[in-house]
GROMACS .gro file of C-alpha atoms in nm:
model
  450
    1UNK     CA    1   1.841   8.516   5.801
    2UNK     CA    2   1.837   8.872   5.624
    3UNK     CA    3   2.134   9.063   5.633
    4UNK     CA    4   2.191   9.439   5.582
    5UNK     CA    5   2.465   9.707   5.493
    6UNK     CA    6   2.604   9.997   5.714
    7UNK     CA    7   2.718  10.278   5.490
    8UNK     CA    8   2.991  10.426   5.563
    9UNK     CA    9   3.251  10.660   5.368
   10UNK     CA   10   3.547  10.527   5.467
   11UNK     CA   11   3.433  10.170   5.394
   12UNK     CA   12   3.289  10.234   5.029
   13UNK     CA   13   3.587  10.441   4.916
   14UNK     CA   14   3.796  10.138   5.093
   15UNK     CA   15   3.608   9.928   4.895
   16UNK     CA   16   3.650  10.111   4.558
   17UNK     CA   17   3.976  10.050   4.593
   18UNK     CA   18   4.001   9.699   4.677
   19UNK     CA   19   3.756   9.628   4.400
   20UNK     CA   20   4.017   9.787   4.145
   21UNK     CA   21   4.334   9.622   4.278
   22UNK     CA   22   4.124   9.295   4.326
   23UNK     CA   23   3.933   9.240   3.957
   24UNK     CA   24   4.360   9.341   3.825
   25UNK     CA   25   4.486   9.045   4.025
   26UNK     CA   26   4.409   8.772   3.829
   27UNK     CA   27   4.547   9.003   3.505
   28UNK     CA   28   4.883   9.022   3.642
   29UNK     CA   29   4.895   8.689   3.505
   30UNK     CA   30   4.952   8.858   3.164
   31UNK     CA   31   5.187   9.087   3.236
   32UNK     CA   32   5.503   8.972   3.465
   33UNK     CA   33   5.819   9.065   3.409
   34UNK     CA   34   6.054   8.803   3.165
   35UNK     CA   35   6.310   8.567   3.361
   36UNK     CA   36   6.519   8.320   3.259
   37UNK     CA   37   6.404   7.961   3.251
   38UNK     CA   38   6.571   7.705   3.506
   39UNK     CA   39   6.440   7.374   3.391
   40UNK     CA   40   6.727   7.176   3.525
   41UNK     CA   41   6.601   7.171   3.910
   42UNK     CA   42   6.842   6.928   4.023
   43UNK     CA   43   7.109   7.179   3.988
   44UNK     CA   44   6.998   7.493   4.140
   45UNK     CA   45   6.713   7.449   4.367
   46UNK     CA   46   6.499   7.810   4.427
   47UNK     CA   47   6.545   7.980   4.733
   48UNK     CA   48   6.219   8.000   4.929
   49UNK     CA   49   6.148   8.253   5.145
   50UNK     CA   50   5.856   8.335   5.362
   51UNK     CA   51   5.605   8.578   5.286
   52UNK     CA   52   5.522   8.865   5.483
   53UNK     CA   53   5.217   9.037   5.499
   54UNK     CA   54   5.108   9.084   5.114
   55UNK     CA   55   5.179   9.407   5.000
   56UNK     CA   56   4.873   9.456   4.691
   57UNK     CA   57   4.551   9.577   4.764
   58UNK     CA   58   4.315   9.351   4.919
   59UNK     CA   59   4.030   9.196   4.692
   60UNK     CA   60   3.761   9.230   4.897
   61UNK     CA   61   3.702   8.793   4.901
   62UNK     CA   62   3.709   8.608   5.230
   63UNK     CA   63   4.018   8.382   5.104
   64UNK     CA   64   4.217   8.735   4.995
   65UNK     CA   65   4.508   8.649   5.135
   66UNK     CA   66   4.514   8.282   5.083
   67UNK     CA   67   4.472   8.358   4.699
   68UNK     CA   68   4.793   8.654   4.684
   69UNK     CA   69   5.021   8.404   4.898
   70UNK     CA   70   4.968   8.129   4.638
   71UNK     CA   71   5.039   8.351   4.351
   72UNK     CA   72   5.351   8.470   4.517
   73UNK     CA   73   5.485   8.153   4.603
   74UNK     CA   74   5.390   8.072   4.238
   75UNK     CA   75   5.592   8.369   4.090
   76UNK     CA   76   5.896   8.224   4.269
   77UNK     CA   77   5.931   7.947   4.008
   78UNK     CA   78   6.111   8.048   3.682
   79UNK     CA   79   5.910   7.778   3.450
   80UNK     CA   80   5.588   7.832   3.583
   81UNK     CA   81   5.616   8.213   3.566
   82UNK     CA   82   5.772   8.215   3.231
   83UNK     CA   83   5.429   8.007   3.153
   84UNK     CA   84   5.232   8.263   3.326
   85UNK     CA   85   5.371   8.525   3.112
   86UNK     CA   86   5.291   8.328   2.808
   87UNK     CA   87   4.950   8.227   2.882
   88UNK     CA   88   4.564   8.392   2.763
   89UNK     CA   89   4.341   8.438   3.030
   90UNK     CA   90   4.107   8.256   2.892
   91UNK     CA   91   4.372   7.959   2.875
   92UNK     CA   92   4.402   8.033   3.233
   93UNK     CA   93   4.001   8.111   3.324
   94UNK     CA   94   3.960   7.693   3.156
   95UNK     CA   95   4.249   7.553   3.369
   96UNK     CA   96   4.504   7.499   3.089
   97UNK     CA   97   4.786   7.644   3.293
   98UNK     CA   98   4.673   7.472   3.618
   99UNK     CA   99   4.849   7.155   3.439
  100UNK     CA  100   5.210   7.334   3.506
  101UNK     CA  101   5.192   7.299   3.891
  102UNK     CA  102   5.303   6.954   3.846
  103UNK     CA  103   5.622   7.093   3.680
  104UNK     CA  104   5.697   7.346   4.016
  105UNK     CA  105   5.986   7.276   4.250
  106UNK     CA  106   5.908   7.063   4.493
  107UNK     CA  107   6.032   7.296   4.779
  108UNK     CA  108   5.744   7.557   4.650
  109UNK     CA  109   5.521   7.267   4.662
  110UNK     CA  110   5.567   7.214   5.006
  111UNK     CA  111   5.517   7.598   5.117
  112UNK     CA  112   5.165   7.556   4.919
  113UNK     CA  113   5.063   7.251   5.073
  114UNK     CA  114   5.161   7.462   5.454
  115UNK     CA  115   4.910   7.747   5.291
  116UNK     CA  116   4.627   7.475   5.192
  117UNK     CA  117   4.650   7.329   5.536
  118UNK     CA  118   4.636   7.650   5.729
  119UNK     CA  119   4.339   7.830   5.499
  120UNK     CA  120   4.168   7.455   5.560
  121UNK     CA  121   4.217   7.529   5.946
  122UNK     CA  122   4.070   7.921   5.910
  123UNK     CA  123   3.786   7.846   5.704
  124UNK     CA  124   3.674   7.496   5.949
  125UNK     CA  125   3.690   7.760   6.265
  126UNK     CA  126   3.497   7.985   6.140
  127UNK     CA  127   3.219   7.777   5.998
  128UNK     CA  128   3.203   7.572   6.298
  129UNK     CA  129   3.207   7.941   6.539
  130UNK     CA  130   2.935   8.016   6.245
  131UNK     CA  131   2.775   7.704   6.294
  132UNK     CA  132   2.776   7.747   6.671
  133UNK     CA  133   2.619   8.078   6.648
  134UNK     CA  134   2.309   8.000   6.456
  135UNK     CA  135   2.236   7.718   6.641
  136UNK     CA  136   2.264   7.910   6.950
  137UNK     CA  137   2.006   8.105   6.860
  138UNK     CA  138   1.762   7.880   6.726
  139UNK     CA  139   1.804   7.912   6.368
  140UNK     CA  140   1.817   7.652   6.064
  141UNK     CA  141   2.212   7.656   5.963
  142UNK     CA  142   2.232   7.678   5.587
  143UNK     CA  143   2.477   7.414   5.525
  144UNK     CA  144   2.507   7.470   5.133
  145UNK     CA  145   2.630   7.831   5.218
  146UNK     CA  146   2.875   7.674   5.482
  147UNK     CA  147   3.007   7.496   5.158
  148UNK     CA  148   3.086   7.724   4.944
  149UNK     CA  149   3.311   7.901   5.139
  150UNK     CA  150   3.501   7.608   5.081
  151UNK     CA  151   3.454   7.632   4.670
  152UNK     CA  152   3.813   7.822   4.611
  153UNK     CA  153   3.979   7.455   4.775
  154UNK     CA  154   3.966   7.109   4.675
  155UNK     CA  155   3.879   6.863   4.911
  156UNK     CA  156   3.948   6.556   4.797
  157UNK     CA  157   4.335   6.638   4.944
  158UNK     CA  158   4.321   6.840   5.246
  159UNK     CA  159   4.679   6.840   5.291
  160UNK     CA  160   4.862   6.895   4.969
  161UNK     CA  161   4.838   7.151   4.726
  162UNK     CA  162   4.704   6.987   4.406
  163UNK     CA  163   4.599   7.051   4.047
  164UNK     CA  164   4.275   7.067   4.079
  165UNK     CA  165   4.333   7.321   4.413
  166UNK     CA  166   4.489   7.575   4.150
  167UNK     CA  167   4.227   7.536   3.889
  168UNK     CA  168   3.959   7.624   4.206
  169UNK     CA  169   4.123   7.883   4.290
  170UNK     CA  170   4.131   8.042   3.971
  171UNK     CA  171   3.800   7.942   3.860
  172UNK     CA  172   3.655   8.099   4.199
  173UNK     CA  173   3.830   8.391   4.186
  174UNK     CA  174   3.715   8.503   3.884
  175UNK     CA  175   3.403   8.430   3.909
  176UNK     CA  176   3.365   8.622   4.274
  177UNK     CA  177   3.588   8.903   4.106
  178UNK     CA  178   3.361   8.965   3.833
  179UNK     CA  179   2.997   8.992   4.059
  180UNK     CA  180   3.183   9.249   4.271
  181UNK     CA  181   3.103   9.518   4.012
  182UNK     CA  182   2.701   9.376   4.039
  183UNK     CA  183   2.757   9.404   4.439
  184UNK     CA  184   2.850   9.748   4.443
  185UNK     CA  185   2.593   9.854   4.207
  186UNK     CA  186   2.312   9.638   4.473
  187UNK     CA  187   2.441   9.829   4.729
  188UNK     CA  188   2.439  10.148   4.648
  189UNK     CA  189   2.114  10.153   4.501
  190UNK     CA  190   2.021  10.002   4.868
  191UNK     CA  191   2.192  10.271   5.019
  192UNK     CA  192   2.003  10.542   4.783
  193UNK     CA  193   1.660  10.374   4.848
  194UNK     CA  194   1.735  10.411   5.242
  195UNK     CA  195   1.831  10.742   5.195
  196UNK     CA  196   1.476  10.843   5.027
  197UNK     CA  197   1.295  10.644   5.290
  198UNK     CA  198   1.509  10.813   5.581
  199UNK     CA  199   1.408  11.123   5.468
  200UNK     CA  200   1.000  11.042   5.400
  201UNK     CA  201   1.029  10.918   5.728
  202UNK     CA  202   1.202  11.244   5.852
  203UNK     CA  203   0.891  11.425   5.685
  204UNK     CA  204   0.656  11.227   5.875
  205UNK     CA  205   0.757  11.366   6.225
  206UNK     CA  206   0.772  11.744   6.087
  207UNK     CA  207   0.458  11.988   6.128
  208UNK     CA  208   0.334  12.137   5.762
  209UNK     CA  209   0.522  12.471   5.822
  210UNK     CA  210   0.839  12.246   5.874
  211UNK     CA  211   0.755  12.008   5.566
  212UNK     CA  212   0.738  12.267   5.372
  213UNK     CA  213   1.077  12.411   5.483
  214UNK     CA  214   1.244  12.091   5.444
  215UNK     CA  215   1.108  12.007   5.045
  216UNK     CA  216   1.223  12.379   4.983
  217UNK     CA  217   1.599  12.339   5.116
  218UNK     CA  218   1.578  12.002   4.944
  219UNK     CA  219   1.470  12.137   4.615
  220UNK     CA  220   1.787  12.395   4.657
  221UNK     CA  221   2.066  12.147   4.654
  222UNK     CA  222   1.898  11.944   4.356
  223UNK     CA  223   1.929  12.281   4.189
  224UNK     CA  224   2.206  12.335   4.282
  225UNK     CA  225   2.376  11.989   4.161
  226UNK     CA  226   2.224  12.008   3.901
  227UNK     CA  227   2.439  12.329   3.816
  228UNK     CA  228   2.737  12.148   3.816
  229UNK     CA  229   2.951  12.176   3.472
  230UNK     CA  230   2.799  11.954   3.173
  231UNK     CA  231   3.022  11.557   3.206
  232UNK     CA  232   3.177  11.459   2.907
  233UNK     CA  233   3.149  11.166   2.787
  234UNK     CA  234   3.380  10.891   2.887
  235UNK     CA  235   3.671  10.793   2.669
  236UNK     CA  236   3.550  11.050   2.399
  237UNK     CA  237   3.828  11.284   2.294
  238UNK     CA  238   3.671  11.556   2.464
  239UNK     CA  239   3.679  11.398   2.800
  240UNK     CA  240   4.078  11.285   2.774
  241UNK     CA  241   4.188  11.625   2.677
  242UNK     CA  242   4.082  11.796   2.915
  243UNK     CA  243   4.255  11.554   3.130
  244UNK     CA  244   4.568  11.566   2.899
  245UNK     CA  245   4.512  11.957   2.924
  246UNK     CA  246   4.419  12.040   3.317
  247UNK     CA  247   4.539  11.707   3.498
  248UNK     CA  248   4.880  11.658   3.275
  249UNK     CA  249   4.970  12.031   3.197
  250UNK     CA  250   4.996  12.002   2.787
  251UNK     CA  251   4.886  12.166   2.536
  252UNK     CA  252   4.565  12.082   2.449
  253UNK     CA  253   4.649  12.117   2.065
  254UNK     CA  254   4.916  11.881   2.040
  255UNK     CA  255   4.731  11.564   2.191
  256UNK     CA  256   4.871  11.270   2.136
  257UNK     CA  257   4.662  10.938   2.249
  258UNK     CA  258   4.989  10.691   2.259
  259UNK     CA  259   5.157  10.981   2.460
  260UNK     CA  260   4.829  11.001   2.683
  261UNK     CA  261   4.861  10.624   2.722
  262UNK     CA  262   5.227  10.596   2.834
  263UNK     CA  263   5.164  10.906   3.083
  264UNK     CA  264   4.867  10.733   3.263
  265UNK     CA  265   5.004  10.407   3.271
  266UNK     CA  266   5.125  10.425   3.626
  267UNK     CA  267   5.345  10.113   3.669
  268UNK     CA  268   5.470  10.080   3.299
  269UNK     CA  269   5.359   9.769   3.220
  270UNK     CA  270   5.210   9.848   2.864
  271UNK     CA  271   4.795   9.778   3.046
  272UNK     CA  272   4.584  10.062   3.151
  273UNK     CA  273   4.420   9.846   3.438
  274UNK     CA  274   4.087   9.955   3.586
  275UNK     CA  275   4.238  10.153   3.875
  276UNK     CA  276   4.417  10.372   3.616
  277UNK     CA  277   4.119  10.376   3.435
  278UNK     CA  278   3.873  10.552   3.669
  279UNK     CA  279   4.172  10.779   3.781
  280UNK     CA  280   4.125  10.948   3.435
  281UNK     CA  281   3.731  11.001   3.534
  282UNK     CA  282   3.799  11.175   3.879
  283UNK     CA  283   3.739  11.538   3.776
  284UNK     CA  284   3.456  11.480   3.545
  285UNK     CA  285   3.251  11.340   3.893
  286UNK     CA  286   3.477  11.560   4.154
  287UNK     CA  287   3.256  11.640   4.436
  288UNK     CA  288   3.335  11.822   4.789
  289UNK     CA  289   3.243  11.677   5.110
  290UNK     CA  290   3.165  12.014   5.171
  291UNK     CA  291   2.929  12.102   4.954
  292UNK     CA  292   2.622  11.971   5.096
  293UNK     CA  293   2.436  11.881   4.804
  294UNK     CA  294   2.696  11.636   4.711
  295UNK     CA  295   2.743  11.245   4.797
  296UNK     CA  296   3.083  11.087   4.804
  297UNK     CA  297   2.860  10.742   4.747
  298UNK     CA  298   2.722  10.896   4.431
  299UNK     CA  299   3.084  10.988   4.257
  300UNK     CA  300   3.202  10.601   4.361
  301UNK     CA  301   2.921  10.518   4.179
  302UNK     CA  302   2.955  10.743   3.885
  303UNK     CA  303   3.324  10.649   3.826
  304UNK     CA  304   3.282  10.320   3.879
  305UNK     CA  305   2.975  10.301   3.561
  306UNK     CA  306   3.239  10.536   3.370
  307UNK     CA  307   3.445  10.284   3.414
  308UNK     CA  308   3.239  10.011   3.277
  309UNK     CA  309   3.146  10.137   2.995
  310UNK     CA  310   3.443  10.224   2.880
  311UNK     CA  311   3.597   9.884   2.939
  312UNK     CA  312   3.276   9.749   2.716
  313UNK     CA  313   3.390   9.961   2.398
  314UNK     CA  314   3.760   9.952   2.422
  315UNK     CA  315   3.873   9.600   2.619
  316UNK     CA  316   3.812   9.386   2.329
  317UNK     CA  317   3.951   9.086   2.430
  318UNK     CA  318   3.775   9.162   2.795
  319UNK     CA  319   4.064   9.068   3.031
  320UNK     CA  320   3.976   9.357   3.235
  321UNK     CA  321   4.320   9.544   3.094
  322UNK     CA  322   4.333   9.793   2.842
  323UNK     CA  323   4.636   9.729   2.618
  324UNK     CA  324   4.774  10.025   2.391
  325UNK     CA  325   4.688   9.855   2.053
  326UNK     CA  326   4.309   9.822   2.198
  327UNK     CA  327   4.313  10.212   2.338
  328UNK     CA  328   4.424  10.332   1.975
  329UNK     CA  329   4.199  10.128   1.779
  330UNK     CA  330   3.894  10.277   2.013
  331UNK     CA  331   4.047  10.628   1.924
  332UNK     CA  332   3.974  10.543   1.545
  333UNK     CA  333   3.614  10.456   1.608
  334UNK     CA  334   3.338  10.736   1.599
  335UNK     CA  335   3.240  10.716   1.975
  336UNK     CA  336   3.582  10.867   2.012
  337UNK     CA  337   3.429  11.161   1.836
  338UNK     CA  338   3.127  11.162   2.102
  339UNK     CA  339   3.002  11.505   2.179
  340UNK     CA  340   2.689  11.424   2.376
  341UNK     CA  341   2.716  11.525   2.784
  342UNK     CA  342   2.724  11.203   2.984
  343UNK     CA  343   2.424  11.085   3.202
  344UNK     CA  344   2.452  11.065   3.525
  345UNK     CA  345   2.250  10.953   3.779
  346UNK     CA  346   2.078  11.283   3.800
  347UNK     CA  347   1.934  11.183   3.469
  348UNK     CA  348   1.951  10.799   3.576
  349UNK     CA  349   1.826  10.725   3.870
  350UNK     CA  350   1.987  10.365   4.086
  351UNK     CA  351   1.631  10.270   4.143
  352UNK     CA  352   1.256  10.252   4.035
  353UNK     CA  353   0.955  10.393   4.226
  354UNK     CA  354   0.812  10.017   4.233
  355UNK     CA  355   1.177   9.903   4.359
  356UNK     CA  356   1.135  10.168   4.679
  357UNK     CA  357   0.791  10.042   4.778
  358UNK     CA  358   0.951   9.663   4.778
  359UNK     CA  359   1.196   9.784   4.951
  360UNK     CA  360   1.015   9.967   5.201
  361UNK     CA  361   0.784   9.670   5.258
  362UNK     CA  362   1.094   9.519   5.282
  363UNK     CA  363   1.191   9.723   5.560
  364UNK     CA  364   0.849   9.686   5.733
  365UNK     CA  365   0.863   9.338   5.746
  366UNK     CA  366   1.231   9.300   5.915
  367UNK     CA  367   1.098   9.571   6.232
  368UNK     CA  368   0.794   9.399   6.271
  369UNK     CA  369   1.050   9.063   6.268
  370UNK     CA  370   1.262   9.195   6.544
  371UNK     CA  371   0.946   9.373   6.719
  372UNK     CA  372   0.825   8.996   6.788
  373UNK     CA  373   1.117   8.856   6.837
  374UNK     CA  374   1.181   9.148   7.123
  375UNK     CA  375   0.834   9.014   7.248
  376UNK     CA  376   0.906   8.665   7.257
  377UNK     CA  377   1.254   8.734   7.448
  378UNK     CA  378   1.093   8.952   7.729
  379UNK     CA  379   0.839   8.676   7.732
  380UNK     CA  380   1.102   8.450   7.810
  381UNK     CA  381   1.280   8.663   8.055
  382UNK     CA  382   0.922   8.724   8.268
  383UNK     CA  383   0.910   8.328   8.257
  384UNK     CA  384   1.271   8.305   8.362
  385UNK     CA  385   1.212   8.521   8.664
  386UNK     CA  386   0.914   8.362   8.721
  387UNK     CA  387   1.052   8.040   8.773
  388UNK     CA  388   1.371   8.208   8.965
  389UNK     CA  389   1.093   8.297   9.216
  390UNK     CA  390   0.938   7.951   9.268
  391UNK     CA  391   1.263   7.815   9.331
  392UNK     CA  392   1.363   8.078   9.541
  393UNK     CA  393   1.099   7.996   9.742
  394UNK     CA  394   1.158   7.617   9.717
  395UNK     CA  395   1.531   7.681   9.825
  396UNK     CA  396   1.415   7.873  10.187
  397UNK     CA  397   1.192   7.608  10.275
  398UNK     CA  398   1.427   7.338  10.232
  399UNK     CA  399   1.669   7.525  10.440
  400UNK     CA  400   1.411   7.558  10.723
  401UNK     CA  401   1.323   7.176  10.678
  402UNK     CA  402   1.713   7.113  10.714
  403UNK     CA  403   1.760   7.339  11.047
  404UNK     CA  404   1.457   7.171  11.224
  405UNK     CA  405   1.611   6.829  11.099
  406UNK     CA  406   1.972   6.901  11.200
  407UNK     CA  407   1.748   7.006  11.571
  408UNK     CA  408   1.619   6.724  11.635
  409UNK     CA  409   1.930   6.504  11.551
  410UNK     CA  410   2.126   6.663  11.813
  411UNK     CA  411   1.877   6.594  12.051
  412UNK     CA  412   1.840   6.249  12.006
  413UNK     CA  413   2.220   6.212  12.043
  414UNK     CA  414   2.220   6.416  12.372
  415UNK     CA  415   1.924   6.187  12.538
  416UNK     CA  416   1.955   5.842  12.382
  417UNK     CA  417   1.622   5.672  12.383
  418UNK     CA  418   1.452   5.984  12.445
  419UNK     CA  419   1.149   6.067  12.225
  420UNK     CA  420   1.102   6.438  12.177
  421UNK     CA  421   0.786   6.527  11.960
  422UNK     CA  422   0.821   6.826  11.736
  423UNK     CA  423   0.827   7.162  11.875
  424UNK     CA  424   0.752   6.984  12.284
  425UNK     CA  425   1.044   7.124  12.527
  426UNK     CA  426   1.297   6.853  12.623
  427UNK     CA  427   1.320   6.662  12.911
  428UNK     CA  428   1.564   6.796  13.175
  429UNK     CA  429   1.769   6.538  13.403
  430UNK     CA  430   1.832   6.608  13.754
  431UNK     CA  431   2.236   6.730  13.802
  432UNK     CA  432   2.403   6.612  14.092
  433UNK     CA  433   2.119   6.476  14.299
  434UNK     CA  434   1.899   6.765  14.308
  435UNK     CA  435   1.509   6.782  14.297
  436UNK     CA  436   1.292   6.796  13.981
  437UNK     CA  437   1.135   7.140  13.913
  438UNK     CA  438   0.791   7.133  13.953
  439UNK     CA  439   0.618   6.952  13.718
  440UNK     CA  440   0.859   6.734  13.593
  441UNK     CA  441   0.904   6.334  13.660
  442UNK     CA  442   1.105   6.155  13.814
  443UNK     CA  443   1.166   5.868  13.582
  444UNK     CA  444   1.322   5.522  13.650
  445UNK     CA  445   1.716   5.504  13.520
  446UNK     CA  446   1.835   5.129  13.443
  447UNK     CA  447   2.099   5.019  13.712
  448UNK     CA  448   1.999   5.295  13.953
  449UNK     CA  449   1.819   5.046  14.181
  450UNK     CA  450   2.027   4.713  14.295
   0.00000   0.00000   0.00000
């Protein structure tokens, strides 16, 4: 089955957002805070308390919240977060620090193994309600698809928390972290190519006098973005001082890139993450809801390729964090000194003319899909009623058969021995020793006569 996207503003921003917070999750690995180590565990057991709902911003994945509870419960142990703290992500992205789950308190152990068997309960629900759905309406299940929801858990223990539970759970979530930039970039260019076919369709209902209004007004606002002021380029020097100069309030003269740093590293933990990242890139693609020629879809999507390519010249070690050594090494190199304007997707468009047709065909094919499948259901529903009639008409004739039945049952018990034949009048006996009417009988009683 084909699935689709509804665009909506709130959602996409929404999902900037979680996008940011989600692809940093797995860095905060890196960078937690120093505690002291408690190896001796017989003496002081930790204190385990229950989560509430998690606080950080969600990732966008299905097992969200199953993945921030284990890493919570996780930074309750002293020895495994001092190894957290200690540990490269790519140590961590090949399992290496999986190993130290064995060496967790055995109290945290049992809160995971609660969290395992609960996200094991979720995820079974839904694929069976999933399950129950498609089969409800006819359609192959995809069982392969059922199973990999199932990817970020082990299941050769479906109770306990294991080894290999935390090495899935890594290993998924970085994986599914690191498409969600390729997502967002599929659907927006989706939701630019059903913009340009909304609006050829839109064409196609207008007279030529009202065409030829509506490619004028349209021509305007192109114009008229296009008149915006010239982007600079991302991460040049140009582009962070005018951020140092109209976002910070200093002097543009005395810039000072580790100053810059600190200032825009918003929780202080020495990592400009890619939230704080894109927050530097917000007036360079500032648009106005009320400006009609601009798209809040098209400045997500503007900041969100700023973004990227900055992280491809200046996260060197590509954990997805921007450390200070790595942002003053990249203001050493000559890109820093980049003086070209930026293009943007005025210049770039999300999607070929060839890519529009498919997807137009595309289109096509789904409505003629649901056209014949609207067919086949009123087809069914004539057939229904159809067969509603017939048995409607079964049903009355029964009851008559059961009236003239239940009839002729009474009789027979009122007159025993009597034969009445179907629809001829009863016979009537004479009451208290009075005549016959005319016509009738008189018949012989047994025990009348001695």
């Amino acid at each position: 089955p084909i699935f689709f996207f509804i665009y909506v503003p709130d959602q996409m921003a929404k999902g900037r957002a979680a996008a940011h917070c989600g692809l940093f999750l797995m860095s905060l690995w890196l960078c937690i805070q120093s505690v002291p180590i408690g190896l001796d565990k017989t003496k002081e057991e930790p204190k385990v308390e229950e989560l509430g709902s998690p606080q950080s911003a969600e990732t966008g994945l299905h097992y969200d919240r199953y993945l921030r509870e284990v890493i919570e419960y996780l930074e309750k142990d002293s020895h495994f977060k001092e190894k957290l703290k200690n540990t490269s992500m790519d140590d961590i992205k090949k399992g290496r620090l999986s190993k130290e789950l064995d060496f967790v308190h055995h109290n945290l152990r049992t809160k995971l193994d609660e969290l395992k068997r609960e996200e094991m309960g979720r995820l079974r629900m839904l694929i069976k309600a999933k399950h129950d759905i498609q089969e409800g309406n006819g359609r192959r299940v995809d069982h392969q698809a059922l199973l990999r929801q199932f990817e970020h858990l082990s299941h050769l223990n479906p109770s306990t928390f294991e080894v290999e539970d935390l090495n899935s759970l890594i290993q998924s979530a970085t994986k599914d972290l690191e498409n969600f930039d390729k997502d967002r970039h599929e659907e927006f260019k989706n939701y630019e190519m059903m913009k340009a076919h909304e609006r050829k369709e839109r064409l196609n209902t207008m007279n030529e006098e009202q065409r030829l209004t509506e490619e004028q007004h349209y021509e305007e606002m192109r114009k008229k973005h296009a008149e915006h002021p010239k982007v600079n380029h991302p991460g040049s020097e140009d582009q962070l001082k005018e951020v140092w100069q109209d976002t910070d309030g200093m002097d543009p003269d005395q810039f000072d890139p580790k100053t810059f740093f600190r200032m825009h590293d918003g929780n202080g933990d020495g990592f400009l993450d890619e939230n704080e990242l894109e927050a530097l890139f917000t007036k360079e693609v500032f648009m106005s809801q009320e400006n009609e020629e601009d798209d809040m879809f098209e400045m997500e999507e503007e900041r969100l390729r700023m973004r990227q390519h900055v992280m491809s010249e200046v996260d060197t070690n590509t954990d997805r964090l921007v450390s200070l050594s790595e942002f003053m090494a990249a203001t050493q190199n000559q890109e820093f000194l980049e003086k070209d304007e930026w293009e943007t997707l005025d210049h770039k468009p999300a999607y070929t003319e060839e890519e529009l047709r498919e997807y137009e065909s595309h289109l096509v094919n789904e409505e003629n899909d649901i056209n014949k499948k609207s067919e086949e259901l009123l087809r069914q529903r004539e057939e229904l009623e159809r067969k509603q009639e017939e048995l409607n008409v079964q049903k009355i004739g029964l009851q008559q058969d059961h009236v003239i039945e239940t009839h002729q049952r009474c009789l027979s018990v009122a007159e025993p021995g009597a034969a009445v034949a179907a629809g001829e009048p009863a016979p009537v006996a004479p009451v208290h020793g009075q005549p016959l009417p005319t016509g009738h009988q008189q018949q012989d009683v047994p025990g009348r006569h001695s």
